[in-house]
CSV table of C-alpha atoms in Angstrom, one decimal:
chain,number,residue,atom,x,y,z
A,1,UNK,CA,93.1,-14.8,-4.0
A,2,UNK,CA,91.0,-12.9,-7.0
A,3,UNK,CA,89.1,-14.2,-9.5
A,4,UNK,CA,88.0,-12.7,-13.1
A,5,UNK,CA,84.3,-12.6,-14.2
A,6,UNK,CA,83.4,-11.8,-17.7
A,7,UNK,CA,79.8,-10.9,-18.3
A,8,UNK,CA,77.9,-10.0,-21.1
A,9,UNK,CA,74.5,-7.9,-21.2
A,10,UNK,CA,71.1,-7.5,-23.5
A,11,UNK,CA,71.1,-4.2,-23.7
A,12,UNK,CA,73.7,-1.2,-24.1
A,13,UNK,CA,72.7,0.3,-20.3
A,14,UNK,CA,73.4,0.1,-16.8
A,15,UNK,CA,72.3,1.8,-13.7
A,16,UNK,CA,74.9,4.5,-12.5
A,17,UNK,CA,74.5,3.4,-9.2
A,18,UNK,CA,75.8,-0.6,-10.6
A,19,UNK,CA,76.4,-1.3,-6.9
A,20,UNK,CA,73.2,-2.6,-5.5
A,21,UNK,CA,72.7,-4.5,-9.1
A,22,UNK,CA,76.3,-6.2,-8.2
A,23,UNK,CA,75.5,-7.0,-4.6
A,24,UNK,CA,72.0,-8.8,-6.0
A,25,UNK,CA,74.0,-10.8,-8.1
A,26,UNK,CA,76.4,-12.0,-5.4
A,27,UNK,CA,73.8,-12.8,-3.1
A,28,UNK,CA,71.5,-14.3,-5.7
A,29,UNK,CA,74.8,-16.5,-6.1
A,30,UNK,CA,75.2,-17.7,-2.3
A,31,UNK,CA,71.5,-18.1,-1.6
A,32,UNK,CA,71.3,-20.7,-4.4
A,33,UNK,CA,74.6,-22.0,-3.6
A,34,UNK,CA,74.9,-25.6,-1.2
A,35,UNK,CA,71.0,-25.1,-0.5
A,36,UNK,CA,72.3,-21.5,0.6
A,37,UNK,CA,73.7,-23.1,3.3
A,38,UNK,CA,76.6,-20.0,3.6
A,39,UNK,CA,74.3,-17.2,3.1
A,40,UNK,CA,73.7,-16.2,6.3
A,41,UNK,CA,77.5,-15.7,7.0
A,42,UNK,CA,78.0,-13.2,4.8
A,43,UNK,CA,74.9,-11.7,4.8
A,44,UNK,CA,73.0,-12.0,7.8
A,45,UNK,CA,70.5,-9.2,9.4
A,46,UNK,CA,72.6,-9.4,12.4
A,47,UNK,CA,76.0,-7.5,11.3
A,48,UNK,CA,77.9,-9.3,13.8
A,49,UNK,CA,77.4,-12.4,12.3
A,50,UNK,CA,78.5,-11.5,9.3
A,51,UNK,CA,81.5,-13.7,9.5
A,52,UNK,CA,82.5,-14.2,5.9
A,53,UNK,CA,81.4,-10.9,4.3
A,54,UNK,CA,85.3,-9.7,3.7
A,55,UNK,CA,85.8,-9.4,0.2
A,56,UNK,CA,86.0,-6.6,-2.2
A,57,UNK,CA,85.5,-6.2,-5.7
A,58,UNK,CA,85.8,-3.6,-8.4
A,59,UNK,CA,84.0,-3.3,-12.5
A,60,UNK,CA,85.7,-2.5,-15.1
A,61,UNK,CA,83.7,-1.2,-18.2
A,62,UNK,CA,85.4,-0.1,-21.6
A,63,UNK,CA,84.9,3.2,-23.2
A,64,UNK,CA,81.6,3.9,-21.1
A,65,UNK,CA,79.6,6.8,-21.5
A,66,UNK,CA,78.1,8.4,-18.3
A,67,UNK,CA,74.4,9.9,-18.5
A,68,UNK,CA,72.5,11.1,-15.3
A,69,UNK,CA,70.3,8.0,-14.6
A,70,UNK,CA,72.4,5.3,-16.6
A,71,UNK,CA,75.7,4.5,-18.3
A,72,UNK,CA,76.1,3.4,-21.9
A,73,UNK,CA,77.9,0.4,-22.5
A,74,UNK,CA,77.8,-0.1,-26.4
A,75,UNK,CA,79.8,-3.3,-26.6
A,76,UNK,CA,77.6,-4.7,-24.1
A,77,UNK,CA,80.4,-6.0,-21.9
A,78,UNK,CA,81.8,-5.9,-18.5
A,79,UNK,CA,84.8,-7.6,-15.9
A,80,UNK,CA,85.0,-7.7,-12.6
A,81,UNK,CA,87.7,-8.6,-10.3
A,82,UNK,CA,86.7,-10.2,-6.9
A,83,UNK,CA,89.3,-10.2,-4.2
A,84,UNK,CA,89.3,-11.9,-0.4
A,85,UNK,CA,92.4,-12.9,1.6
A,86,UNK,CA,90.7,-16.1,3.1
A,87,UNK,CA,90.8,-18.9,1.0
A,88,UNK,CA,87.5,-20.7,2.0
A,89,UNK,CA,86.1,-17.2,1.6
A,90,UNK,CA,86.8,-16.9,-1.9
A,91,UNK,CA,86.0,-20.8,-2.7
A,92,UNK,CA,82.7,-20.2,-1.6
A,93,UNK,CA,81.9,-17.0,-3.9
A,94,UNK,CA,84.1,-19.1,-7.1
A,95,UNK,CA,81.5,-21.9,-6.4
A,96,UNK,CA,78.8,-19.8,-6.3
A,97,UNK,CA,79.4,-17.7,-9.0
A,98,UNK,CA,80.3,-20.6,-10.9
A,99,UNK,CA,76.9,-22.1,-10.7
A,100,UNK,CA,75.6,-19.2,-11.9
A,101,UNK,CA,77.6,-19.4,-15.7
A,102,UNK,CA,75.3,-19.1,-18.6
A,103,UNK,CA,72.5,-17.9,-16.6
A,104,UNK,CA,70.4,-14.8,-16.9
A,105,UNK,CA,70.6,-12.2,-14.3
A,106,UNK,CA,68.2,-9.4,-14.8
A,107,UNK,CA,69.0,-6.0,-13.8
A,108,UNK,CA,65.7,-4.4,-15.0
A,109,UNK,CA,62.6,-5.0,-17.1
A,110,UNK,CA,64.3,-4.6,-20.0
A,111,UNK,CA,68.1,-5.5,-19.4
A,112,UNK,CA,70.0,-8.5,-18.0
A,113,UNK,CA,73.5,-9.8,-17.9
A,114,UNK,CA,74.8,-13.1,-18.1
A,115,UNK,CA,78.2,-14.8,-17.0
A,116,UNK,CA,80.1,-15.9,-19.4
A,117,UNK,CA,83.4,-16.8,-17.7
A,118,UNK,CA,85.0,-17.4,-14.7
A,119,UNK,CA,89.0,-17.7,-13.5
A,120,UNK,CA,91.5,-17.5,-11.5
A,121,UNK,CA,94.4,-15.0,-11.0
A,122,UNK,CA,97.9,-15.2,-10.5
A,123,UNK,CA,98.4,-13.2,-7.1
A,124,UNK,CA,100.7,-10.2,-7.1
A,125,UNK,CA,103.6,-9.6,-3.9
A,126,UNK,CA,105.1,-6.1,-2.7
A,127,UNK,CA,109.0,-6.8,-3.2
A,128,UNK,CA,110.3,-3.9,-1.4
A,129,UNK,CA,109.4,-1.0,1.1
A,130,UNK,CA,107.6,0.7,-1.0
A,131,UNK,CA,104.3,0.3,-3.4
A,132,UNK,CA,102.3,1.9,-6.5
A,133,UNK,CA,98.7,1.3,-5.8
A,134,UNK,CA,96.4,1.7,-8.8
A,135,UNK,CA,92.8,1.9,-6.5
A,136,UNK,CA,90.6,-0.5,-9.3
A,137,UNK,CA,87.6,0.8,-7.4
A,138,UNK,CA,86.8,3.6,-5.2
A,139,UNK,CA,88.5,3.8,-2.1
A,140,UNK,CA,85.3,4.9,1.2
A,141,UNK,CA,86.6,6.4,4.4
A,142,UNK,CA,83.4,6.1,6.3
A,143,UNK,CA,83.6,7.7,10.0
A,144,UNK,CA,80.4,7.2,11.6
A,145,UNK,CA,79.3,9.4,15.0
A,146,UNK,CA,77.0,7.5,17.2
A,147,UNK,CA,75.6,10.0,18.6
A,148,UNK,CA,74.2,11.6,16.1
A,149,UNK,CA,74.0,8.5,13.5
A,150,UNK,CA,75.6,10.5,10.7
A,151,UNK,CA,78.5,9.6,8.4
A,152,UNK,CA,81.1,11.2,7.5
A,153,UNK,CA,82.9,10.5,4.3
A,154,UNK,CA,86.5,11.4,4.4
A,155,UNK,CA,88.7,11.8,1.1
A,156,UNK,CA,91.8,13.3,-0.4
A,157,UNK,CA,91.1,16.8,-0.7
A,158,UNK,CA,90.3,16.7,3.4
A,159,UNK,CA,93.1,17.9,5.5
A,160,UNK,CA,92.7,14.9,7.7
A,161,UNK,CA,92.5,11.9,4.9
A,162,UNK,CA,95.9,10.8,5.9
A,163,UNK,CA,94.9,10.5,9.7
A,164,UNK,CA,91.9,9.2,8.9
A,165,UNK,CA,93.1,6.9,6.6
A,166,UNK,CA,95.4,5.5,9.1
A,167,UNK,CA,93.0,5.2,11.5
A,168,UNK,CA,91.3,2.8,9.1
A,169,UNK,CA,94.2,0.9,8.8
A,170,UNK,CA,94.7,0.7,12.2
A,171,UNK,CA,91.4,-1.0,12.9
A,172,UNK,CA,92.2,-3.4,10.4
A,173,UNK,CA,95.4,-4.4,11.5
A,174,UNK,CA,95.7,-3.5,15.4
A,175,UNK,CA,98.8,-5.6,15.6
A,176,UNK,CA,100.9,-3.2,13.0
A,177,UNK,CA,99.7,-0.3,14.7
A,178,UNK,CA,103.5,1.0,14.5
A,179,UNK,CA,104.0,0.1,10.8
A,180,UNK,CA,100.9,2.1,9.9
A,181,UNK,CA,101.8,5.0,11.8
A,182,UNK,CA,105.9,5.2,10.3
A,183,UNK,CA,104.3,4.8,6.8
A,184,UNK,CA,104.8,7.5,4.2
A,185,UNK,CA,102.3,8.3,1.3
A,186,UNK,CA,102.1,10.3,-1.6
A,187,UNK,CA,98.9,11.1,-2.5
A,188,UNK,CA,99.4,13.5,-5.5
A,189,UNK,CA,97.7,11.0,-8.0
A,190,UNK,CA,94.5,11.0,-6.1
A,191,UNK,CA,91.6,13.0,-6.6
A,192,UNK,CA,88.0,13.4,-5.4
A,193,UNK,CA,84.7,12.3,-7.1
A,194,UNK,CA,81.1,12.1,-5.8
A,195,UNK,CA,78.9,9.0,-6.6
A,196,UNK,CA,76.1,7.4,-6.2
A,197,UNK,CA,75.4,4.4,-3.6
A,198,UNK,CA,72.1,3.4,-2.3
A,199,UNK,CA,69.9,6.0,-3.1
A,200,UNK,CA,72.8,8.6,-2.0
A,201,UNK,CA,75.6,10.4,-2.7
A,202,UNK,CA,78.5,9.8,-1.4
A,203,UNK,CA,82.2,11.3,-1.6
A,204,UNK,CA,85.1,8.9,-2.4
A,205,UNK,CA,88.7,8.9,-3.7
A,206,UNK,CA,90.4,7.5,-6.5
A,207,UNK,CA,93.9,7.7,-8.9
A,208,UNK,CA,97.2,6.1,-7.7
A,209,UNK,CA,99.3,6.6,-4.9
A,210,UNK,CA,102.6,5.6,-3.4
A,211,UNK,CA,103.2,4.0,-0.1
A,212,UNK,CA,106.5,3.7,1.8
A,213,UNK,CA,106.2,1.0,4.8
A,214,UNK,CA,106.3,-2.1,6.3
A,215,UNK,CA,106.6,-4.8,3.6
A,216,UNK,CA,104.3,-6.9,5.9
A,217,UNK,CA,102.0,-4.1,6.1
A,218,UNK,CA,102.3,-3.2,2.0
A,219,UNK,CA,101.2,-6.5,1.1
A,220,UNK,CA,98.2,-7.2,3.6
A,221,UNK,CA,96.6,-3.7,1.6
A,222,UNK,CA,97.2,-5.4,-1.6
A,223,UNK,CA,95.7,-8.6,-0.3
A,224,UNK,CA,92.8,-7.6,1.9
A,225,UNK,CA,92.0,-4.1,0.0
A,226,UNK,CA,91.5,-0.8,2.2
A,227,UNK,CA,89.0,1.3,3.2
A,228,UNK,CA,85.4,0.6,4.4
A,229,UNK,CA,82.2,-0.5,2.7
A,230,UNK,CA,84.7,-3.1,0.9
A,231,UNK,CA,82.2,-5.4,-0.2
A,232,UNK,CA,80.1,-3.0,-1.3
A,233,UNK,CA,82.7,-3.0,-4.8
A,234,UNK,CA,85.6,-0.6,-2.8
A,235,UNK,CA,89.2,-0.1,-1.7
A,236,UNK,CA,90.5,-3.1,-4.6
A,237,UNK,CA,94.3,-2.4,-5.1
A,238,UNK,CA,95.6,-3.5,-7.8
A,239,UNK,CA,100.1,-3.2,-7.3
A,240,UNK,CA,101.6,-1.9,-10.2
A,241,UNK,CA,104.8,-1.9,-9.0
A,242,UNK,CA,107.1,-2.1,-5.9
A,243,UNK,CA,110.8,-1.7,-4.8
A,244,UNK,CA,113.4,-1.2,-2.1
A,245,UNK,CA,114.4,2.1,-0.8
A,246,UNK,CA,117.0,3.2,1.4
A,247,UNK,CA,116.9,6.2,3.5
């Protein structure tokens, strides 16, 4: 299920790093949602507990203009597209979001933005074997070493994105293990970019790509997006088209 948000802002800025302004807004929306009865299940200190907090979203800004500390947004306008595979997921973050329509949310002293509308989209299906993927935000391959608590950002350029995005994959969907491992992709669309995230940078991919595989497997990417840190605002496909091949 996605949803469409439409917001509007005071001023012509933005922080670069829109993430964490994003992710106050959402859970500004849940905390004074139902008494903020759900909170805690998508955002709770303890990780594990953190039942509901699979959803991923991406912005989408027209004819910005990047500066070091901020990006120009002259007509004062921005989307974003949410996107969760569980129903009662999504219904929660509509309803939240929903409360928070015509209200100011500030994003600095001198800035805020305010919802202006909310809806519903008509979902998308692979038809096929294979897939075009536009990634509508950033796709994060996170590896993390426990030993020595560092991460490890994998991306295109890397000779071992395909494992390693495979691998991913495979952790999100142990039961198509196979599937994930017989697919083909083309990756030639893709290219890497460095970005800010919490106070860091951090390297991610983005462009197209094709995928050959599994319808199954095609349509639970386009569903459930890919990658890690999804909630964060990553790994949102968005299919722009699909077919059947024969080998």
């Amino acid at each position: 299920m996605r949803i469409l948000m439409k917001f509007s802002m005071d001023e012509t800025f933005m922080p670069t790093d829109y993430h964490k302004m994003i992710i106050s807004f959402i859970k500004k929306s849940i905390s004074e949602y139902s008494e903020g009865n759900f909170f805690d299940e998508f955002y709770n200190e303890d990780i594990s507990q953190n039942t509901r907090k699979d959803f991923s979203w991406s912005m989408k800004l027209m004819n910005p203009e990047f500066h070091r500390n901020r990006i120009e947004v002259l007509d004062r306008k921005f989307d974003l597209t949410f996107a969760a595979a569980d129903k009662m997921n999504m219904l929660i973050l509509f309803n939240s979001f929903l409360n928070q329509k015509g209200k100011k949310f500030k994003i600095s002293k001198e800035n805020s933005i305010k919802l202006e509308k909310i809806s519903i989209l008509k979902e998308k299906n692979v038809e096929g074997n294979v897939a075009q993927f536009a990634l509508y935000s950033p796709l994060v391959i996170r590896e993390h070493n426990k030993e020595s608590n560092v991460d490890r950002y994998v991306t295109v350029e890397d000779e071992d994105f395909i494992e390693a995005f495979k691998l991913n994959l495979e952790r999100a969907y142990p039961a198509l293990k196979d599937e994930i491992q017989e697919m083909k992709i083309d990756t030639s669309r893709m290219k890497k970019q460095v970005i800010p995230l919490f106070g860091h940078m951090i390297e991610v991919s983005l462009g197209n790509f094709l995928a050959m595989a599994d319808r199954n497997l095609l349509n639970s990417m386009l569903i459930n997006s890919i990658g890690s840190r999804k909630s964060a605002g990553f790994g949102l496909l968005n299919l722009i088209d699909s077919w059947e091949m024969r080998l």
